[in-house]
PDB file of C-alpha atoms in Angstrom:
ATOM      1  CA  ASN A  17     -35.616 -21.088  53.927  1.00  0.00           C
ATOM      2  CA  ALA A  18     -34.745 -17.673  55.408  1.00  0.00           C
ATOM      3  CA  GLY A  19     -37.616 -15.637  53.870  1.00  0.00           C
ATOM      4  CA  VAL A  20     -37.219 -11.979  54.872  1.00  0.00           C
ATOM      5  CA  THR A  21     -34.175 -11.142  56.978  1.00  0.00           C
ATOM      6  CA  GLN A  22     -33.831  -7.850  58.842  1.00  0.00           C
ATOM      7  CA  THR A  23     -30.806  -6.509  60.657  1.00  0.00           C
ATOM      8  CA  PRO A  24     -30.263  -5.399  63.345  1.00  0.00           C
ATOM      9  CA  LYS A  25     -32.942  -6.769  65.673  1.00  0.00           C
ATOM     10  CA  PHE A  26     -32.380  -4.073  68.296  1.00  0.00           C
ATOM     11  CA  GLN A  27     -30.780  -0.641  68.147  1.00  0.00           C
ATOM     12  CA  VAL A  28     -30.470   2.323  70.473  1.00  0.00           C
ATOM     13  CA  LEU A  29     -29.557   5.685  68.981  1.00  0.00           C
ATOM     14  CA  LYS A  30     -29.008   9.149  70.326  1.00  0.00           C
ATOM     15  CA  THR A  31     -30.959  12.027  68.819  1.00  0.00           C
ATOM     16  CA  GLY A  32     -29.228  13.191  65.652  1.00  0.00           C
ATOM     17  CA  GLN A  33     -27.392   9.956  64.920  1.00  0.00           C
ATOM     18  CA  SER A  34     -27.885   8.163  61.641  1.00  0.00           C
ATOM     19  CA  MET A  35     -28.301   4.511  60.835  1.00  0.00           C
ATOM     20  CA  THR A  36     -29.435   2.120  58.144  1.00  0.00           C
ATOM     21  CA  LEU A  37     -31.784  -0.802  58.609  1.00  0.00           C
ATOM     22  CA  GLN A  38     -31.068  -3.652  56.257  1.00  0.00           C
ATOM     23  CA  CYS A  39     -33.590  -6.016  54.677  1.00  0.00           C
ATOM     24  CA  ALA A  40     -33.071  -8.923  52.308  1.00  0.00           C
ATOM     25  CA  GLN A  41     -35.463 -11.500  50.890  1.00  0.00           C
ATOM     26  CA  ASP A  42     -34.692 -14.776  49.172  1.00  0.00           C
ATOM     27  CA  MET A  43     -38.106 -15.465  47.616  1.00  0.00           C
ATOM     28  CA  ASN A  44     -37.414 -13.634  44.343  1.00  0.00           C
ATOM     29  CA  HIS A  45     -40.173 -11.162  45.185  1.00  0.00           C
ATOM     30  CA  ASN A  46     -40.584  -8.029  43.113  1.00  0.00           C
ATOM     31  CA  SER A  47     -42.081  -5.724  45.750  1.00  0.00           C
ATOM     32  CA  MET A  48     -40.661  -4.701  49.102  1.00  0.00           C
ATOM     33  CA  TYR A  49     -41.915  -2.486  51.920  1.00  0.00           C
ATOM     34  CA  TRP A  50     -40.951  -0.768  55.135  1.00  0.00           C
ATOM     35  CA  TYR A  51     -43.572  -0.388  57.865  1.00  0.00           C
ATOM     36  CA  ARG A  52     -43.414   1.016  61.359  1.00  0.00           C
ATOM     37  CA  GLN A  53     -45.574  -0.235  64.199  1.00  0.00           C
ATOM     38  CA  ASP A  54     -46.624   2.005  67.045  1.00  0.00           C
ATOM     39  CA  PRO A  55     -49.019   1.114  69.875  1.00  0.00           C
ATOM     40  CA  GLY A  56     -52.651   1.593  68.901  1.00  0.00           C
ATOM     41  CA  MET A  57     -51.775   2.594  65.342  1.00  0.00           C
ATOM     42  CA  GLY A  58     -51.161  -0.691  63.596  1.00  0.00           C
ATOM     43  CA  LEU A  59     -48.698  -0.876  60.741  1.00  0.00           C
ATOM     44  CA  ARG A  60     -48.003   2.321  58.819  1.00  0.00           C
ATOM     45  CA  LEU A  61     -46.258   2.278  55.481  1.00  0.00           C
ATOM     46  CA  ILE A  62     -43.075   4.326  55.301  1.00  0.00           C
ATOM     47  CA  TYR A  63     -41.805   3.536  51.799  1.00  0.00           C
ATOM     48  CA  TYR A  64     -42.290   0.798  49.287  1.00  0.00           C
ATOM     49  CA  SER A  65     -40.643  -0.469  46.139  1.00  0.00           C
ATOM     50  CA  ALA A  66     -42.961  -1.950  43.562  1.00  0.00           C
ATOM     51  CA  SER A  67     -40.072  -3.413  41.597  1.00  0.00           C
ATOM     52  CA  GLU A  68     -36.320  -3.193  41.364  1.00  0.00           C
ATOM     53  CA  GLY A  69     -35.300   0.340  40.513  1.00  0.00           C
ATOM     54  CA  THR A  70     -38.430   2.061  41.851  1.00  0.00           C
ATOM     55  CA  THR A  71     -39.332   3.498  45.247  1.00  0.00           C
ATOM     56  CA  ASP A  72     -42.368   5.443  46.439  1.00  0.00           C
ATOM     57  CA  LYS A  73     -43.479   7.204  49.583  1.00  0.00           C
ATOM     58  CA  GLY A  74     -46.041   5.657  51.867  1.00  0.00           C
ATOM     59  CA  GLU A  75     -48.079   7.249  54.650  1.00  0.00           C
ATOM     60  CA  VAL A  76     -45.216   8.400  56.902  1.00  0.00           C
ATOM     61  CA  PRO A  77     -42.036   8.997  54.820  1.00  0.00           C
ATOM     62  CA  ASN A  78     -40.708  12.106  56.574  1.00  0.00           C
ATOM     63  CA  GLY A  79     -37.297  11.585  58.171  1.00  0.00           C
ATOM     64  CA  TYR A  80     -36.533   8.434  56.175  1.00  0.00           C
ATOM     65  CA  ASN A  81     -34.835   7.484  52.936  1.00  0.00           C
ATOM     66  CA  VAL A  82     -34.743   4.144  51.171  1.00  0.00           C
ATOM     67  CA  SER A  83     -32.609   2.344  48.640  1.00  0.00           C
ATOM     68  CA  ARG A  84     -33.613  -0.646  46.556  1.00  0.00           C
ATOM     69  CA  LEU A  85     -30.090  -1.935  46.143  1.00  0.00           C
ATOM     70  CA  ASN A  86     -31.079  -4.878  43.934  1.00  0.00           C
ATOM     71  CA  LYS A  87     -34.014  -7.244  43.697  1.00  0.00           C
ATOM     72  CA  ARG A  88     -33.167  -8.865  47.039  1.00  0.00           C
ATOM     73  CA  GLU A  89     -32.301  -5.886  49.227  1.00  0.00           C
ATOM     74  CA  PHE A  90     -34.216  -2.833  50.422  1.00  0.00           C
ATOM     75  CA  SER A  91     -32.653  -0.602  53.056  1.00  0.00           C
ATOM     76  CA  LEU A  92     -34.155   2.125  55.232  1.00  0.00           C
ATOM     77  CA  ARG A  93     -32.007   5.039  56.393  1.00  0.00           C
ATOM     78  CA  LEU A  94     -32.578   7.482  59.214  1.00  0.00           C
ATOM     79  CA  GLU A  95     -30.348  10.468  58.492  1.00  0.00           C
ATOM     80  CA  SER A  96     -30.869  12.298  61.791  1.00  0.00           C
ATOM     81  CA  ALA A  97     -32.782  10.194  64.280  1.00  0.00           C
ATOM     82  CA  ALA A  98     -35.488  11.790  66.423  1.00  0.00           C
ATOM     83  CA  PRO A  99     -37.305  10.404  69.488  1.00  0.00           C
ATOM     84  CA  SER A 100     -40.506  10.276  67.390  1.00  0.00           C
ATOM     85  CA  GLN A 101     -38.833   7.574  65.323  1.00  0.00           C
ATOM     86  CA  THR A 102     -38.739   5.212  68.290  1.00  0.00           C
ATOM     87  CA  SER A 103     -40.751   2.286  66.957  1.00  0.00           C
ATOM     88  CA  VAL A 104     -40.659  -1.276  65.721  1.00  0.00           C
ATOM     89  CA  TYR A 105     -39.783  -1.455  62.047  1.00  0.00           C
ATOM     90  CA  PHE A 106     -40.877  -4.270  59.777  1.00  0.00           C
ATOM     91  CA  CYS A 107     -39.648  -5.063  56.321  1.00  0.00           C
ATOM     92  CA  ALA A 108     -41.899  -7.110  54.057  1.00  0.00           C
ATOM     93  CA  SER A 109     -41.909  -8.449  50.543  1.00  0.00           C
ATOM     94  CA  SER A 110     -44.468  -9.768  48.083  1.00  0.00           C
ATOM     95  CA  ASP A 111     -44.650 -11.123  44.584  1.00  0.00           C
ATOM     96  CA  SER A 112     -46.346  -7.904  43.467  1.00  0.00           C
ATOM     97  CA  LEU A 113     -48.101  -4.924  45.040  1.00  0.00           C
ATOM     98  CA  ARG A 114     -51.310  -6.931  45.094  1.00  0.00           C
ATOM     99  CA  GLU A 115     -50.164 -10.170  46.678  1.00  0.00           C
ATOM    100  CA  LYS A 116     -49.839 -11.219  50.309  1.00  0.00           C
ATOM    101  CA  LEU A 117     -46.919  -9.887  52.297  1.00  0.00           C
ATOM    102  CA  PHE A 118     -44.180 -11.875  53.982  1.00  0.00           C
ATOM    103  CA  PHE A 119     -42.698 -10.067  56.966  1.00  0.00           C
ATOM    104  CA  GLY A 120     -39.287  -9.979  58.560  1.00  0.00           C
ATOM    105  CA  SER A 121     -38.871 -10.378  62.309  1.00  0.00           C
ATOM    106  CA  GLY A 122     -38.704  -6.652  63.009  1.00  0.00           C
ATOM    107  CA  THR A 123     -36.185  -4.141  64.346  1.00  0.00           C
ATOM    108  CA  GLN A 124     -36.855  -2.500  67.690  1.00  0.00           C
ATOM    109  CA  LEU A 125     -35.391   1.004  67.537  1.00  0.00           C
ATOM    110  CA  SER A 126     -35.123   3.398  70.453  1.00  0.00           C
ATOM    111  CA  VAL A 127     -34.021   6.996  69.951  1.00  0.00           C
ATOM    112  CA  LEU A 128     -32.997   8.741  73.152  1.00  0.00           C
TER     113      LEU A 128
ATOM    114  CA  ILE B  15     -54.313   8.094  53.922  1.00  0.00           C
ATOM    115  CA  LEU B  16     -56.927   5.370  53.606  1.00  0.00           C
ATOM    116  CA  ASN B  17     -59.365   4.825  56.428  1.00  0.00           C
ATOM    117  CA  VAL B  18     -59.291   1.146  57.347  1.00  0.00           C
ATOM    118  CA  GLU B  19     -61.116   0.573  60.596  1.00  0.00           C
ATOM    119  CA  GLN B  20     -61.322  -2.532  62.729  1.00  0.00           C
ATOM    120  CA  SER B  21     -63.726  -3.167  65.566  1.00  0.00           C
ATOM    121  CA  PRO B  22     -63.668  -3.968  68.319  1.00  0.00           C
ATOM    122  CA  GLN B  23     -60.129  -2.995  69.311  1.00  0.00           C
ATOM    123  CA  SER B  24     -59.964  -5.998  71.628  1.00  0.00           C
ATOM    124  CA  LEU B  25     -62.120  -8.823  72.851  1.00  0.00           C
ATOM    125  CA  HIS B  26     -61.946 -11.635  75.359  1.00  0.00           C
ATOM    126  CA  VAL B  27     -63.453 -14.996  74.514  1.00  0.00           C
ATOM    127  CA  GLN B  28     -63.994 -18.095  76.576  1.00  0.00           C
ATOM    128  CA  GLU B  29     -62.362 -21.225  75.230  1.00  0.00           C
ATOM    129  CA  GLY B  30     -64.817 -23.055  73.011  1.00  0.00           C
ATOM    130  CA  ASP B  31     -66.895 -19.982  72.181  1.00  0.00           C
ATOM    131  CA  SER B  32     -67.122 -18.533  68.708  1.00  0.00           C
ATOM    132  CA  THR B  33     -66.501 -14.908  67.879  1.00  0.00           C
ATOM    133  CA  ASN B  34     -66.310 -12.486  64.988  1.00  0.00           C
ATOM    134  CA  PHE B  35     -65.051  -8.993  64.296  1.00  0.00           C
ATOM    135  CA  THR B  36     -65.159  -6.424  61.550  1.00  0.00           C
ATOM    136  CA  CYS B  37     -62.962  -4.595  59.107  1.00  0.00           C
ATOM    137  CA  SER B  38     -64.390  -1.638  57.193  1.00  0.00           C
ATOM    138  CA  PHE B  39     -62.652  -0.055  54.226  1.00  0.00           C
ATOM    139  CA  PRO B  40     -63.267   2.329  51.320  1.00  0.00           C
ATOM    140  CA  SER B  41     -65.544   0.820  48.698  1.00  0.00           C
ATOM    141  CA  SER B  42     -63.805   2.569  45.806  1.00  0.00           C
ATOM    142  CA  ASN B  43     -60.583   1.504  44.048  1.00  0.00           C
ATOM    143  CA  PHE B  44     -60.830  -1.923  45.588  1.00  0.00           C
ATOM    144  CA  TYR B  45     -58.456  -4.648  44.526  1.00  0.00           C
ATOM    145  CA  ALA B  46     -58.139  -6.965  47.514  1.00  0.00           C
ATOM    146  CA  LEU B  47     -58.674  -7.265  51.242  1.00  0.00           C
ATOM    147  CA  HIS B  48     -56.058  -9.087  53.302  1.00  0.00           C
ATOM    148  CA  TRP B  49     -56.269 -10.651  56.753  1.00  0.00           C
ATOM    149  CA  TYR B  50     -53.140 -11.263  58.836  1.00  0.00           C
ATOM    150  CA  ARG B  51     -52.642 -12.977  62.142  1.00  0.00           C
ATOM    151  CA  TRP B  52     -50.019 -11.480  64.473  1.00  0.00           C
ATOM    152  CA  GLU B  53     -48.935 -13.418  67.529  1.00  0.00           C
ATOM    153  CA  THR B  54     -46.958 -11.774  70.313  1.00  0.00           C
ATOM    154  CA  ALA B  55     -43.192 -11.682  69.656  1.00  0.00           C
ATOM    155  CA  LYS B  56     -43.696 -12.916  66.090  1.00  0.00           C
ATOM    156  CA  SER B  57     -44.263 -11.300  62.710  1.00  0.00           C
ATOM    157  CA  PRO B  58     -47.628 -10.959  60.966  1.00  0.00           C
ATOM    158  CA  GLU B  59     -48.597 -13.923  58.823  1.00  0.00           C
ATOM    159  CA  ALA B  60     -51.127 -13.865  56.010  1.00  0.00           C
ATOM    160  CA  LEU B  61     -54.416 -15.694  56.581  1.00  0.00           C
ATOM    161  CA  PHE B  62     -56.463 -14.707  53.549  1.00  0.00           C
ATOM    162  CA  VAL B  63     -56.396 -12.538  50.461  1.00  0.00           C
ATOM    163  CA  MET B  64     -59.910 -11.857  49.206  1.00  0.00           C
ATOM    164  CA  THR B  65     -60.658 -10.210  45.909  1.00  0.00           C
ATOM    165  CA  LEU B  66     -64.274 -10.838  44.893  1.00  0.00           C
ATOM    166  CA  ASN B  67     -67.470  -9.481  46.383  1.00  0.00           C
ATOM    167  CA  GLY B  68     -69.109 -12.326  48.276  1.00  0.00           C
ATOM    168  CA  ASP B  69     -65.817 -14.178  48.700  1.00  0.00           C
ATOM    169  CA  GLU B  70     -65.641 -16.588  51.603  1.00  0.00           C
ATOM    170  CA  LYS B  71     -62.350 -18.092  52.735  1.00  0.00           C
ATOM    171  CA  LYS B  72     -61.695 -20.734  55.374  1.00  0.00           C
ATOM    172  CA  LYS B  73     -58.587 -22.005  57.138  1.00  0.00           C
ATOM    173  CA  GLY B  74     -59.304 -24.505  59.860  1.00  0.00           C
ATOM    174  CA  ARG B  75     -61.603 -22.847  62.394  1.00  0.00           C
ATOM    175  CA  ILE B  76     -61.056 -19.364  60.974  1.00  0.00           C
ATOM    176  CA  SER B  77     -63.126 -18.003  58.120  1.00  0.00           C
ATOM    177  CA  ALA B  78     -63.740 -14.644  56.487  1.00  0.00           C
ATOM    178  CA  THR B  79     -66.360 -13.012  54.308  1.00  0.00           C
ATOM    179  CA  LEU B  80     -66.150  -9.991  52.062  1.00  0.00           C
ATOM    180  CA  ASN B  81     -68.642  -7.334  50.957  1.00  0.00           C
ATOM    181  CA  THR B  82     -66.921  -4.892  48.620  1.00  0.00           C
ATOM    182  CA  LYS B  83     -70.062  -2.921  47.762  1.00  0.00           C
ATOM    183  CA  GLU B  84     -70.606  -1.803  51.334  1.00  0.00           C
ATOM    184  CA  GLY B  85     -66.934  -1.953  52.298  1.00  0.00           C
ATOM    185  CA  TYR B  86     -66.664  -4.500  55.079  1.00  0.00           C
ATOM    186  CA  SER B  87     -65.229  -7.895  55.891  1.00  0.00           C
ATOM    187  CA  TYR B  88     -65.898 -10.198  58.833  1.00  0.00           C
ATOM    188  CA  LEU B  89     -63.439 -12.632  60.378  1.00  0.00           C
ATOM    189  CA  TYR B  90     -64.939 -15.548  62.308  1.00  0.00           C
ATOM    190  CA  ILE B  91     -63.273 -17.879  64.776  1.00  0.00           C
ATOM    191  CA  LYS B  92     -65.274 -20.994  65.568  1.00  0.00           C
ATOM    192  CA  GLY B  93     -64.678 -22.817  68.847  1.00  0.00           C
ATOM    193  CA  SER B  94     -61.885 -20.512  70.021  1.00  0.00           C
ATOM    194  CA  GLN B  95     -58.747 -22.095  71.449  1.00  0.00           C
ATOM    195  CA  PRO B  96     -55.957 -20.449  73.499  1.00  0.00           C
ATOM    196  CA  GLU B  97     -53.666 -20.660  70.469  1.00  0.00           C
ATOM    197  CA  ASP B  98     -56.065 -18.338  68.620  1.00  0.00           C
ATOM    198  CA  SER B  99     -54.967 -15.510  70.913  1.00  0.00           C
ATOM    199  CA  ALA B 100     -53.384 -12.929  68.627  1.00  0.00           C
ATOM    200  CA  THR B 101     -53.957  -9.601  66.952  1.00  0.00           C
ATOM    201  CA  TYR B 102     -55.823  -9.911  63.670  1.00  0.00           C
ATOM    202  CA  LEU B 103     -55.041  -7.249  61.096  1.00  0.00           C
ATOM    203  CA  CYS B 104     -56.946  -6.431  57.980  1.00  0.00           C
ATOM    204  CA  ALA B 105     -55.400  -4.499  55.119  1.00  0.00           C
ATOM    205  CA  PHE B 106     -56.996  -2.741  52.168  1.00  0.00           C
ATOM    206  CA  ASN B 107     -55.233  -3.161  48.862  1.00  0.00           C
ATOM    207  CA  ASP B 108     -55.655  -0.623  46.110  1.00  0.00           C
ATOM    208  CA  TYR B 109     -52.158  -0.276  44.664  1.00  0.00           C
ATOM    209  CA  LYS B 110     -50.472  -0.832  48.050  1.00  0.00           C
ATOM    210  CA  LEU B 111     -51.556  -2.175  51.417  1.00  0.00           C
ATOM    211  CA  SER B 112     -52.969   0.033  54.167  1.00  0.00           C
ATOM    212  CA  PHE B 113     -53.507  -1.690  57.497  1.00  0.00           C
ATOM    213  CA  GLY B 114     -56.117  -1.266  60.167  1.00  0.00           C
ATOM    214  CA  ALA B 115     -55.046  -1.037  63.813  1.00  0.00           C
ATOM    215  CA  GLY B 116     -56.115  -4.622  64.495  1.00  0.00           C
ATOM    216  CA  THR B 117     -58.414  -6.566  66.795  1.00  0.00           C
ATOM    217  CA  THR B 118     -56.638  -8.257  69.687  1.00  0.00           C
ATOM    218  CA  VAL B 119     -58.264 -11.540  70.666  1.00  0.00           C
ATOM    219  CA  THR B 120     -57.571 -13.156  74.029  1.00  0.00           C
ATOM    220  CA  VAL B 121     -58.955 -16.654  74.556  1.00  0.00           C
ATOM    221  CA  ARG B 122     -59.409 -17.607  78.195  1.00  0.00           C
ATOM    222  CA  ALA B 123     -59.079 -21.252  79.122  1.00  0.00           C
TER     223      ALA B 123
END
């Protein structure tokens, strides 16, 4: 059972480059999330999707866009990467906004 | 931005000792309080989801209590073992989850 799958696991970008982080879940969950993890700051919510067809901003949405492609997939796009976006990114899913989260294995992103 | 605070930031425990730490959260618009365990090089995994004031949950040697009126939850580890070494995250759930920064527990053999 794959659970939540994130790709890529590692990425190095130059300032100004763009990229998309992919996330897919096979648990038929309705809600999906993107978090970033920075030292000493825990997990901060970037965007979330309560259900297919909806997306909402979290705590730190600036510089990011998301797409809920279908019920399984939720992608995160950096249009013009900045060094401040160097972080570990986690995708997660849950049955609803009020149920426990299942996390992917994370993407370590470095922006030079 | 919700203010979910965890204390202490880190603690060291001798193997076999018991320990506890705190999560404080807003007492308004409460739906649930989550606890996650996050081991190094892995992803966070859910321990408990607590919804009712006075709730107590237990999983093996780990247990948690919840006080929604005063806005705090305690996580207890009884008889700590090296495999309990991890960062423990709490998260406040109104209509989405907001995480605290975590308490990192190191169990010394």
